[in-house]
mmCIF file of C-alpha atoms and ligand atoms in Angstrom:
data_model
loop_
_atom_site.group_PDB
_atom_site.id
_atom_site.type_symbol
_atom_site.label_atom_id
_atom_site.label_comp_id
_atom_site.label_asym_id
_atom_site.label_seq_id
_atom_site.Cartn_x
_atom_site.Cartn_y
_atom_site.Cartn_z
ATOM 1 C CA MET A 701 -23.577 0.096 -19.197
ATOM 2 C CA LEU A 702 -26.098 -0.907 -16.710
ATOM 3 C CA HIS A 703 -27.909 2.023 -14.870
ATOM 4 C CA ARG A 704 -29.137 1.991 -11.707
ATOM 5 C CA ARG A 705 -30.713 5.119 -9.478
ATOM 6 C CA LEU A 706 -29.530 6.788 -6.300
ATOM 7 C CA GLY A 707 -32.123 5.193 -3.920
ATOM 8 C CA LYS A 708 -34.579 7.621 -4.066
ATOM 9 C CA THR A 709 -33.016 10.287 -6.553
ATOM 10 C CA GLY A 710 -32.978 11.506 -10.000
ATOM 11 C CA LEU A 711 -29.931 10.801 -10.488
ATOM 12 C CA GLN A 712 -29.105 8.032 -12.780
ATOM 13 C CA VAL A 713 -25.150 6.440 -12.021
ATOM 14 C CA SER A 714 -23.908 3.685 -13.569
ATOM 15 C CA ALA A 715 -23.340 -0.037 -12.191
ATOM 16 C CA LEU A 716 -20.012 -0.268 -12.215
ATOM 17 C CA SER A 717 -17.627 3.181 -11.023
ATOM 18 C CA PHE A 718 -14.158 4.094 -10.528
ATOM 19 C CA GLY A 719 -12.014 5.089 -7.786
ATOM 20 C CA ALA A 720 -8.470 6.271 -6.997
ATOM 21 C CA TRP A 721 -8.466 4.294 -3.089
ATOM 22 C CA VAL A 722 -4.561 3.180 -2.696
ATOM 23 C CA THR A 723 -3.863 4.416 -6.527
ATOM 24 C CA PHE A 724 -4.437 8.064 -8.184
ATOM 25 C CA GLY A 725 -1.210 9.823 -6.361
ATOM 26 C CA ASN A 726 0.073 6.722 -5.285
ATOM 27 C CA GLN A 727 0.715 3.471 -5.914
ATOM 28 C CA ILE A 728 0.284 4.341 -9.891
ATOM 29 C CA GLY A 729 1.786 6.639 -11.824
ATOM 30 C CA ASP A 730 -0.100 9.553 -13.281
ATOM 31 C CA ASP A 731 -0.323 7.456 -17.690
ATOM 32 C CA VAL A 732 -1.775 4.533 -15.549
ATOM 33 C CA ALA A 733 -4.571 7.048 -13.495
ATOM 34 C CA ARG A 734 -5.231 8.249 -17.258
ATOM 35 C CA GLU A 735 -4.972 5.080 -18.795
ATOM 36 C CA LEU A 736 -7.594 3.282 -16.151
ATOM 37 C CA LEU A 737 -10.101 7.083 -16.183
ATOM 38 C CA HIS A 738 -9.895 6.693 -20.054
ATOM 39 C CA THR A 739 -10.753 2.560 -20.048
ATOM 40 C CA ALA A 740 -13.237 3.517 -16.930
ATOM 41 C CA TYR A 741 -15.141 6.346 -19.204
ATOM 42 C CA GLU A 742 -15.015 3.941 -22.385
ATOM 43 C CA GLY A 743 -16.308 1.247 -21.121
ATOM 44 C CA GLY A 744 -19.457 2.573 -19.640
ATOM 45 C CA ILE A 745 -18.392 4.013 -16.160
ATOM 46 C CA ASN A 746 -20.205 7.782 -15.347
ATOM 47 C CA PHE A 747 -19.045 7.594 -11.380
ATOM 48 C CA PHE A 748 -15.589 8.743 -10.320
ATOM 49 C CA ASP A 749 -14.886 8.050 -6.781
ATOM 50 C CA ASN A 750 -12.870 9.709 -4.361
ATOM 51 C CA ALA A 751 -11.960 12.256 -1.499
ATOM 52 C CA GLU A 752 -10.006 14.577 0.805
ATOM 53 C CA GLY A 753 -7.997 12.313 1.969
ATOM 54 C CA TYR A 754 -6.916 10.525 -0.571
ATOM 55 C CA ALA A 755 -3.291 10.278 -1.276
ATOM 56 C CA ASP A 756 -3.289 13.422 1.161
ATOM 57 C CA GLY A 757 -5.337 15.081 -1.216
ATOM 58 C CA GLN A 758 -3.464 14.364 -4.020
ATOM 59 C CA ALA A 759 -5.909 11.536 -5.541
ATOM 60 C CA GLU A 760 -8.026 14.593 -6.752
ATOM 61 C CA ILE A 761 -5.702 16.891 -8.978
ATOM 62 C CA VAL A 762 -3.906 13.638 -9.967
ATOM 63 C CA MET A 763 -8.074 12.803 -10.989
ATOM 64 C CA GLY A 764 -9.141 16.738 -11.858
ATOM 65 C CA ARG A 765 -6.215 16.734 -14.353
ATOM 66 C CA ILE A 766 -7.447 14.196 -15.899
ATOM 67 C CA LEU A 767 -10.751 15.036 -16.579
ATOM 68 C CA LYS A 768 -9.550 18.736 -17.402
ATOM 69 C CA ALA A 769 -7.689 17.241 -20.369
ATOM 70 C CA SER A 770 -10.614 14.175 -21.246
ATOM 71 C CA GLY A 771 -12.577 16.588 -23.340
ATOM 72 C CA TRP A 772 -15.642 14.921 -21.941
ATOM 73 C CA ALA A 773 -18.727 16.752 -21.200
ATOM 74 C CA ARG A 774 -19.100 17.401 -17.354
ATOM 75 C CA GLY A 775 -22.629 16.143 -17.899
ATOM 76 C CA SER A 776 -21.288 12.985 -18.947
ATOM 77 C CA TYR A 777 -20.014 12.615 -15.457
ATOM 78 C CA LEU A 778 -19.893 11.958 -11.408
ATOM 79 C CA VAL A 779 -17.358 12.817 -9.791
ATOM 80 C CA SER A 780 -17.529 12.865 -5.978
ATOM 81 C CA SER A 781 -14.430 13.838 -2.838
ATOM 82 C CA LYS A 782 -15.530 13.190 0.737
ATOM 83 C CA VAL A 783 -15.045 15.464 3.590
ATOM 84 C CA PHE A 784 -13.779 14.122 7.465
ATOM 85 C CA PHE A 785 -10.618 13.072 7.340
ATOM 86 C CA GLY A 786 -9.071 15.835 6.443
ATOM 87 C CA ASP A 787 -4.828 17.253 7.204
ATOM 88 C CA ALA A 788 -3.460 16.892 10.145
ATOM 89 C CA TYR A 789 -0.671 19.901 9.364
ATOM 90 C CA LYS A 790 -3.905 22.829 9.056
ATOM 91 C CA GLY A 791 -4.386 21.597 12.941
ATOM 92 C CA PRO A 792 -7.951 21.042 15.121
ATOM 93 C CA ASN A 793 -10.204 22.368 12.405
ATOM 94 C CA GLY A 794 -8.122 20.741 9.475
ATOM 95 C CA ARG A 795 -10.869 17.718 9.896
ATOM 96 C CA GLY A 796 -14.438 16.271 11.057
ATOM 97 C CA LEU A 797 -17.451 17.606 10.104
ATOM 98 C CA SER A 798 -17.866 20.916 12.053
ATOM 99 C CA ARG A 799 -19.205 24.070 9.103
ATOM 100 C CA LYS A 800 -16.240 24.957 8.726
ATOM 101 C CA HIS A 801 -14.405 22.280 8.009
ATOM 102 C CA VAL A 802 -17.163 20.789 6.137
ATOM 103 C CA ILE A 803 -17.380 24.356 3.733
ATOM 104 C CA GLU A 804 -13.761 24.438 2.635
ATOM 105 C CA ALA A 805 -13.454 21.492 1.984
ATOM 106 C CA CYS A 806 -15.922 21.453 -0.661
ATOM 107 C CA HIS A 807 -14.226 24.970 -1.744
ATOM 108 C CA ALA A 808 -10.137 22.496 -1.478
ATOM 109 C CA ALA A 809 -11.435 19.508 -3.274
ATOM 110 C CA LEU A 810 -13.165 21.520 -5.987
ATOM 111 C CA VAL A 811 -10.384 23.057 -6.788
ATOM 112 C CA ARG A 812 -8.373 20.174 -7.202
ATOM 113 C CA LEU A 813 -10.275 18.603 -8.950
ATOM 114 C CA GLN A 814 -10.889 21.684 -10.841
ATOM 115 C CA VAL A 815 -15.383 21.136 -11.304
ATOM 116 C CA ASP A 816 -17.586 24.072 -10.754
ATOM 117 C CA HIS A 817 -19.755 21.784 -8.978
ATOM 118 C CA LEU A 818 -19.167 18.080 -6.441
ATOM 119 C CA ASP A 819 -22.221 15.718 -7.838
ATOM 120 C CA LEU A 820 -22.127 13.638 -4.617
ATOM 121 C CA PHE A 821 -20.050 14.841 -1.489
ATOM 122 C CA PHE A 822 -19.756 12.749 1.357
ATOM 123 C CA CYS A 823 -19.381 12.236 5.396
ATOM 124 C CA HIS A 824 -16.681 9.952 4.835
ATOM 125 C CA ARG A 825 -16.593 8.866 8.409
ATOM 126 C CA PRO A 826 -19.479 10.778 11.744
ATOM 127 C CA ASP A 827 -18.258 13.006 13.380
ATOM 128 C CA PRO A 828 -18.915 12.940 17.566
ATOM 129 C CA ASP A 829 -17.580 15.656 18.255
ATOM 130 C CA THR A 830 -20.016 17.624 15.692
ATOM 131 C CA PRO A 831 -23.479 18.090 16.236
ATOM 132 C CA ILE A 832 -25.140 16.054 13.245
ATOM 133 C CA GLY A 833 -27.740 19.678 12.724
ATOM 134 C CA GLU A 834 -24.867 21.384 12.232
ATOM 135 C CA THR A 835 -23.474 19.387 9.393
ATOM 136 C CA CYS A 836 -26.859 18.566 8.167
ATOM 137 C CA ARG A 837 -27.603 23.047 7.634
ATOM 138 C CA ALA A 838 -23.544 22.973 5.996
ATOM 139 C CA MET A 839 -23.850 20.560 3.512
ATOM 140 C CA HIS A 840 -27.441 21.648 2.636
ATOM 141 C CA ASP A 841 -25.913 25.815 1.908
ATOM 142 C CA LEU A 842 -23.295 23.781 0.042
ATOM 143 C CA ILE A 843 -26.319 22.987 -2.341
ATOM 144 C CA ALA A 844 -28.332 25.206 -2.045
ATOM 145 C CA GLN A 845 -25.628 27.667 -3.361
ATOM 146 C CA GLY A 846 -24.610 25.611 -6.266
ATOM 147 C CA LYS A 847 -21.728 23.696 -4.819
ATOM 148 C CA VAL A 848 -22.021 19.867 -4.365
ATOM 149 C CA LEU A 849 -25.173 18.393 -6.378
ATOM 150 C CA TYR A 850 -26.379 15.136 -3.828
ATOM 151 C CA TRP A 851 -24.973 15.051 -0.208
ATOM 152 C CA GLY A 852 -24.480 11.543 1.755
ATOM 153 C CA THR A 853 -22.478 9.725 3.866
ATOM 154 C CA SER A 854 -20.055 6.968 4.738
ATOM 155 C CA GLU A 855 -20.377 4.549 7.110
ATOM 156 C CA TRP A 856 -22.338 6.111 9.585
ATOM 157 C CA SER A 857 -24.745 3.702 10.935
ATOM 158 C CA ALA A 858 -28.047 3.450 10.818
ATOM 159 C CA ALA A 859 -29.429 4.858 13.776
ATOM 160 C CA GLU A 860 -26.897 8.564 12.944
ATOM 161 C CA ILE A 861 -28.623 8.342 9.243
ATOM 162 C CA ALA A 862 -32.012 8.674 10.260
ATOM 163 C CA ALA A 863 -30.826 11.453 12.550
ATOM 164 C CA ALA A 864 -29.434 13.341 10.493
ATOM 165 C CA GLN A 865 -33.103 12.535 7.595
ATOM 166 C CA ARG A 866 -35.108 13.328 10.653
ATOM 167 C CA PHE A 867 -33.039 16.771 11.652
ATOM 168 C CA CYS A 868 -33.159 17.152 7.922
ATOM 169 C CA ALA A 869 -36.965 16.805 7.586
ATOM 170 C CA ALA A 870 -37.622 18.825 10.760
ATOM 171 C CA HIS A 871 -36.136 21.757 9.341
ATOM 172 C CA ASN A 872 -36.601 21.948 5.697
ATOM 173 C CA LEU A 873 -32.929 21.010 4.557
ATOM 174 C CA HIS A 874 -31.455 19.094 1.496
ATOM 175 C CA SER A 875 -31.640 15.178 2.879
ATOM 176 C CA PRO A 876 -29.087 12.625 3.120
ATOM 177 C CA VAL A 877 -29.297 10.268 0.570
ATOM 178 C CA MET A 878 -26.445 7.731 -0.139
ATOM 179 C CA GLU A 879 -24.779 6.462 2.136
ATOM 180 C CA GLN A 880 -20.435 4.537 0.780
ATOM 181 C CA PRO A 881 -20.233 1.262 2.713
ATOM 182 C CA GLN A 882 -18.267 -1.503 2.104
ATOM 183 C CA TYR A 883 -19.763 -4.639 0.359
ATOM 184 C CA ASN A 884 -18.927 -7.855 -0.014
ATOM 185 C CA LEU A 885 -19.120 -11.712 0.154
ATOM 186 C CA PHE A 886 -16.687 -11.547 3.268
ATOM 187 C CA HIS A 887 -18.927 -8.317 4.770
ATOM 188 C CA ARG A 888 -21.712 -7.642 3.769
ATOM 189 C CA ARG A 889 -24.267 -7.381 7.632
ATOM 190 C CA ARG A 890 -24.550 -3.345 7.550
ATOM 191 C CA LEU A 891 -26.151 -3.236 4.551
ATOM 192 C CA GLU A 892 -28.203 -6.269 3.730
ATOM 193 C CA GLN A 893 -29.794 -5.807 8.416
ATOM 194 C CA GLU A 894 -28.760 -2.404 9.180
ATOM 195 C CA TYR A 895 -29.590 -0.468 6.879
ATOM 196 C CA ALA A 896 -32.891 -2.629 5.760
ATOM 197 C CA PRO A 897 -35.491 0.240 6.980
ATOM 198 C CA LEU A 898 -34.012 2.456 5.844
ATOM 199 C CA TYR A 899 -33.926 1.931 1.921
ATOM 200 C CA ASP A 900 -37.946 2.961 2.301
ATOM 201 C CA SER A 901 -37.667 5.822 3.871
ATOM 202 C CA ASP A 902 -39.014 8.918 2.947
ATOM 203 C CA ALA A 903 -35.806 10.297 2.228
ATOM 204 C CA GLY A 904 -34.883 6.692 0.054
ATOM 205 C CA LEU A 905 -31.267 5.795 0.627
ATOM 206 C CA GLY A 906 -29.325 4.933 -2.636
ATOM 207 C CA THR A 907 -25.464 2.391 -1.731
ATOM 208 C CA THR A 908 -22.376 3.023 -4.210
ATOM 209 C CA ILE A 909 -20.634 -0.134 -1.724
ATOM 210 C CA TRP A 910 -16.239 0.167 -1.682
ATOM 211 C CA SER A 911 -14.145 -3.107 -1.682
ATOM 212 C CA PRO A 912 -16.255 -5.125 -3.966
ATOM 213 C CA LEU A 913 -12.682 -7.657 -3.689
ATOM 214 C CA ALA A 914 -12.435 -7.405 -0.306
ATOM 215 C CA THR A 915 -9.563 -5.343 -1.203
ATOM 216 C CA GLY A 916 -8.208 -7.519 -3.501
ATOM 217 C CA LEU A 917 -8.442 -10.579 -0.809
ATOM 218 C CA LEU A 918 -11.338 -11.985 -3.365
ATOM 219 C CA THR A 919 -8.843 -12.027 -6.239
ATOM 220 C CA GLY A 920 -7.188 -14.788 -4.950
ATOM 221 C CA LYS A 921 -4.028 -12.978 -5.144
ATOM 222 C CA TYR A 922 -2.607 -13.193 -1.172
ATOM 223 C CA ASN A 923 -3.580 -17.422 -0.725
ATOM 224 C CA ALA A 924 -0.384 -17.617 -1.681
ATOM 225 C CA GLY A 925 1.506 -14.339 -0.009
ATOM 226 C CA VAL A 926 1.870 -11.462 -0.503
ATOM 227 C CA PRO A 927 2.398 -10.494 -4.034
ATOM 228 C CA ALA A 928 5.509 -7.458 -4.918
ATOM 229 C CA ASP A 929 3.575 -5.471 -6.693
ATOM 230 C CA SER A 930 -0.068 -5.403 -4.861
ATOM 231 C CA ARG A 931 -1.159 -2.573 -3.009
ATOM 232 C CA LEU A 932 -0.373 -4.719 0.763
ATOM 233 C CA ALA A 933 3.272 -3.954 0.007
ATOM 234 C CA VAL A 934 2.672 -0.300 -0.468
ATOM 235 C CA LYS A 935 4.771 1.630 1.926
ATOM 236 C CA GLY A 936 2.228 3.189 4.757
ATOM 237 C CA LEU A 937 -0.227 -0.100 3.765
ATOM 238 C CA GLU A 938 1.273 -2.368 6.480
ATOM 239 C CA TRP A 939 -2.302 -2.255 8.128
ATOM 240 C CA LEU A 940 -4.568 -3.040 5.293
ATOM 241 C CA ARG A 941 -1.507 -6.230 5.271
ATOM 242 C CA ASP A 942 -1.796 -7.214 8.208
ATOM 243 C CA ARG A 943 -5.377 -7.099 8.276
ATOM 244 C CA VAL A 944 -6.425 -9.099 4.815
ATOM 245 C CA THR A 945 -2.905 -12.176 6.024
ATOM 246 C CA ALA A 946 -3.060 -12.208 9.692
ATOM 247 C CA ASP A 947 -6.957 -10.469 10.862
ATOM 248 C CA GLN A 948 -9.065 -12.054 8.261
ATOM 249 C CA LYS A 949 -7.715 -15.125 8.282
ATOM 250 C CA PRO A 950 -11.034 -17.564 7.866
ATOM 251 C CA LYS A 951 -12.198 -15.805 5.156
ATOM 252 C CA LEU A 952 -8.903 -15.991 2.531
ATOM 253 C CA ASP A 953 -9.040 -19.423 3.561
ATOM 254 C CA LEU A 954 -12.865 -19.800 1.803
ATOM 255 C CA VAL A 955 -11.914 -18.256 -1.574
ATOM 256 C CA PRO A 956 -10.543 -20.946 -3.270
ATOM 257 C CA ALA A 957 -14.079 -22.414 -2.692
ATOM 258 C CA VAL A 958 -15.309 -19.039 -3.838
ATOM 259 C CA ALA A 959 -13.127 -18.876 -7.172
ATOM 260 C CA GLU A 960 -13.987 -23.180 -7.760
ATOM 261 C CA ILE A 961 -18.017 -21.776 -8.609
ATOM 262 C CA ALA A 962 -16.768 -19.010 -10.483
ATOM 263 C CA ARG A 963 -14.974 -21.411 -12.815
ATOM 264 C CA GLU A 964 -18.029 -23.758 -12.970
ATOM 265 C CA LEU A 965 -19.658 -20.906 -14.149
ATOM 266 C CA GLY A 966 -17.154 -19.793 -16.432
ATOM 267 C CA THR A 967 -15.749 -16.381 -15.548
ATOM 268 C CA THR A 968 -13.081 -15.550 -12.995
ATOM 269 C CA LEU A 969 -12.891 -14.773 -9.555
ATOM 270 C CA PRO A 970 -12.795 -11.025 -9.281
ATOM 271 C CA ARG A 971 -15.415 -11.099 -11.879
ATOM 272 C CA LEU A 972 -18.032 -12.727 -9.689
ATOM 273 C CA GLY A 973 -17.231 -11.119 -6.278
ATOM 274 C CA VAL A 974 -18.590 -7.614 -8.337
ATOM 275 C CA ALA A 975 -21.080 -9.845 -10.047
ATOM 276 C CA TRP A 976 -22.578 -10.903 -6.336
ATOM 277 C CA CYS A 977 -22.455 -6.912 -5.215
ATOM 278 C CA LEU A 978 -24.705 -6.097 -8.138
ATOM 279 C CA ALA A 979 -27.439 -8.748 -7.638
ATOM 280 C CA ASN A 980 -28.567 -6.794 -4.232
ATOM 281 C CA PRO A 981 -31.020 -4.378 -6.193
ATOM 282 C CA ARG A 982 -30.228 -2.249 -2.809
ATOM 283 C CA VAL A 983 -26.698 -1.959 -4.522
ATOM 284 C CA SER A 984 -26.119 1.120 -6.540
ATOM 285 C CA THR A 985 -23.362 1.502 -8.191
ATOM 286 C CA VAL A 986 -20.556 -0.994 -7.222
ATOM 287 C CA ILE A 987 -17.198 0.993 -7.294
ATOM 288 C CA LEU A 988 -14.157 -0.583 -8.825
ATOM 289 C CA GLY A 989 -10.522 -0.065 -7.866
ATOM 290 C CA ALA A 990 -7.343 -1.395 -10.085
ATOM 291 C CA SER A 991 -4.094 -0.779 -10.142
ATOM 292 C CA LYS A 992 -3.466 -2.524 -13.730
ATOM 293 C CA PRO A 993 -6.467 -1.668 -17.548
ATOM 294 C CA ALA A 994 -5.634 -5.116 -17.511
ATOM 295 C CA GLN A 995 -8.171 -5.506 -14.359
ATOM 296 C CA LEU A 996 -10.664 -2.540 -14.470
ATOM 297 C CA ALA A 997 -11.346 -4.757 -18.080
ATOM 298 C CA GLU A 998 -11.338 -7.904 -16.181
ATOM 299 C CA ASN A 999 -13.638 -6.818 -13.911
ATOM 300 C CA LEU A 1000 -16.099 -4.526 -16.877
ATOM 301 C CA GLY A 1001 -16.807 -8.319 -17.720
ATOM 302 C CA ALA A 1002 -18.907 -8.790 -14.183
ATOM 303 C CA LEU A 1003 -22.071 -7.707 -16.328
ATOM 304 C CA GLU A 1004 -22.022 -10.476 -17.965
ATOM 305 C CA VAL A 1005 -22.540 -12.355 -14.960
ATOM 306 C CA LEU A 1006 -24.742 -11.577 -13.746
ATOM 307 C CA PRO A 1007 -27.710 -13.511 -14.942
ATOM 308 C CA LYS A 1008 -25.729 -16.190 -14.460
ATOM 309 C CA LEU A 1009 -26.237 -15.834 -10.313
ATOM 310 C CA THR A 1010 -29.536 -17.408 -10.208
ATOM 311 C CA PRO A 1011 -30.949 -18.392 -6.881
ATOM 312 C CA GLU A 1012 -29.094 -21.518 -5.968
ATOM 313 C CA VAL A 1013 -25.493 -19.613 -6.678
ATOM 314 C CA LEU A 1014 -26.559 -17.038 -4.161
ATOM 315 C CA ASP A 1015 -28.384 -20.121 -1.989
ATOM 316 C CA ARG A 1016 -24.573 -21.637 -2.157
ATOM 317 C CA LEU A 1017 -22.567 -18.316 -1.903
ATOM 318 C CA ASP A 1018 -24.642 -17.301 1.510
ATOM 319 C CA ARG A 1019 -24.270 -20.563 2.539
ATOM 320 C CA LEU A 1020 -19.988 -20.978 1.966
ATOM 321 C CA THR A 1021 -19.529 -17.716 3.308
ATOM 322 C CA ARG A 1022 -22.207 -16.479 5.341
ATOM 323 C CA GLN A 1023 -19.664 -18.194 9.003
ATOM 324 C CA ALA A 1024 -17.354 -15.902 8.221
ATOM 325 C CA ALA A 1025 -19.057 -12.704 7.237
ATOM 326 C CA THR A 1026 -18.718 -9.450 8.843
HETATM 327 P P1 NDP B 1131 -11.397 -4.145 -4.463
HETATM 328 O O1 NDP B 1131 -12.155 -4.815 -2.824
HETATM 329 O O2 NDP B 1131 -12.121 -3.789 -5.598
HETATM 330 O O3 NDP B 1131 -9.885 -3.979 -4.789
HETATM 331 C C1 NDP B 1131 -9.536 -3.136 -5.742
HETATM 332 C C2 NDP B 1131 -7.972 -4.043 -5.639
HETATM 333 O O4 NDP B 1131 -8.369 -4.917 -5.256
HETATM 334 C C3 NDP B 1131 -7.626 -3.823 -6.992
HETATM 335 O O5 NDP B 1131 -6.285 -1.729 -6.463
HETATM 336 C C4 NDP B 1131 -6.597 -4.140 -7.163
HETATM 337 O O6 NDP B 1131 -5.080 -3.963 -6.287
HETATM 338 C C5 NDP B 1131 -7.457 -6.040 -6.989
HETATM 339 N N1 NDP B 1131 -8.069 -5.802 -8.654
HETATM 340 C C6 NDP B 1131 -8.892 -5.323 -8.612
HETATM 341 N N2 NDP B 1131 -9.024 -5.965 -10.179
HETATM 342 C C7 NDP B 1131 -8.260 -7.396 -10.375
HETATM 343 C C8 NDP B 1131 -8.489 -8.296 -10.945
HETATM 344 N N3 NDP B 1131 -9.319 -8.213 -11.965
HETATM 345 N N4 NDP B 1131 -6.791 -8.455 -10.635
HETATM 346 C C9 NDP B 1131 -6.028 -9.230 -9.918
HETATM 347 N N5 NDP B 1131 -5.844 -7.953 -8.977
HETATM 348 C C10 NDP B 1131 -7.351 -6.408 -9.057
HETATM 349 O O7 NDP B 1131 -11.797 -2.309 -4.112
HETATM 350 P P2 NDP B 1131 -11.082 -1.440 -3.588
HETATM 351 O O8 NDP B 1131 -10.615 -1.378 -2.182
HETATM 352 O O9 NDP B 1131 -9.916 0.030 -4.412
HETATM 353 O O10 NDP B 1131 -12.546 -0.263 -3.511
HETATM 354 C C11 NDP B 1131 -12.683 0.649 -4.367
HETATM 355 C C12 NDP B 1131 -13.437 2.174 -4.466
HETATM 356 O O11 NDP B 1131 -13.808 2.583 -3.050
HETATM 357 C C13 NDP B 1131 -11.945 3.133 -3.953
HETATM 358 O O12 NDP B 1131 -11.150 3.323 -4.517
HETATM 359 C C14 NDP B 1131 -12.791 4.449 -3.245
HETATM 360 O O13 NDP B 1131 -13.008 4.716 -4.166
HETATM 361 C C15 NDP B 1131 -14.024 3.559 -2.311
HETATM 362 N N6 NDP B 1131 -13.666 3.102 -1.380
HETATM 363 C C16 NDP B 1131 -13.512 4.018 -0.417
HETATM 364 C C17 NDP B 1131 -13.787 3.638 0.708
HETATM 365 C C18 NDP B 1131 -15.015 4.231 2.139
HETATM 366 O O14 NDP B 1131 -13.938 4.804 3.079
HETATM 367 N N7 NDP B 1131 -15.799 5.739 1.630
HETATM 368 C C19 NDP B 1131 -13.347 3.182 1.601
HETATM 369 C C20 NDP B 1131 -12.122 1.735 0.614
HETATM 370 C C21 NDP B 1131 -12.649 2.258 -0.486
HETATM 371 P P3 NDP B 1131 -3.674 -4.377 -6.218
HETATM 372 O O15 NDP B 1131 -3.386 -3.242 -6.916
HETATM 373 O O16 NDP B 1131 -3.330 -5.074 -5.128
HETATM 374 O O17 NDP B 1131 -3.099 -5.657 -8.027
#
């Protein structure tokens, strides 16, 4: 396994990591979740991604039980949670980035995950109803108390991240040091262009990128309809099915041509899709998703494809997808 520094921090994160969205506590049973987490860890993955909003907290409960039973040394892995989406049943203070919800969400995640600190804690979206300084102080306090080691953001604009970093620098607080944006062949502008000024700022910016296969679109599985055992067939994810099969039709239509390049390179489409993300040195770690151990085993092979991504191959992929990419 390759390791990368998380931005300018001293933290070494495996270049491939593993996340629980849609799958844990929802699409898959606990036995499959256990097999996936063990496959990931044995494959050299040291970072497991989670969030309070995944399966209404159930994804963290499932992951926590597996981590507890694993016997793995706590120092050998990193686990994250994210705060924002919360619990609709708790009323207006049960979500968002107020001091109240940030602190309570951290405490609840520690209980669900059965750990005494979160290695990474993300603000899952920006909160226009909370002053940025209030969130910065709450995150700083959690770090000072040892409950969180590093804090960051997910899908914040570059201006919002820069504002938080400025506030923290001015008030001598721990700054946000990582972002979790979507990044794949079809969704690239934010990480490549919008965040460009932030990577070399004083605080720096590590990136833990999500949906490297465009939520499965870059496996080719949706070019002939929606398979019954795929996430797009999961109840409650109709919005995602519509986005992938209708709104993203121009991207879907390009998938066979990307698959042809994978064939020429002697690899598979999912491995090429993941390796393409890793080819960008601004990516600290690519968070893999999988509902079946065979998918994860295949995607772990992406590291072998990395040396084949010569500037010529990258340029070909770029020219092919640039028009459709967001
Ligand atoms: P991907 O884009 O890689 O999609 C993963 C899905 O694609 C799998 O669950 C599986 O779906 C399918 N798949 C993966 N590999 C293969 C393969 N080799 N062959 C066939 N099908 C395959 O990643 P995710 O969208 O799952 O995102 C990864 C992680 O990123 C999440 O778990 C979460 O931790 C994080 N995330 C963060 C977000 C944020 O807002 N911060 C938002 C979304 C994700 P299927 O079950 O259909 O077969």
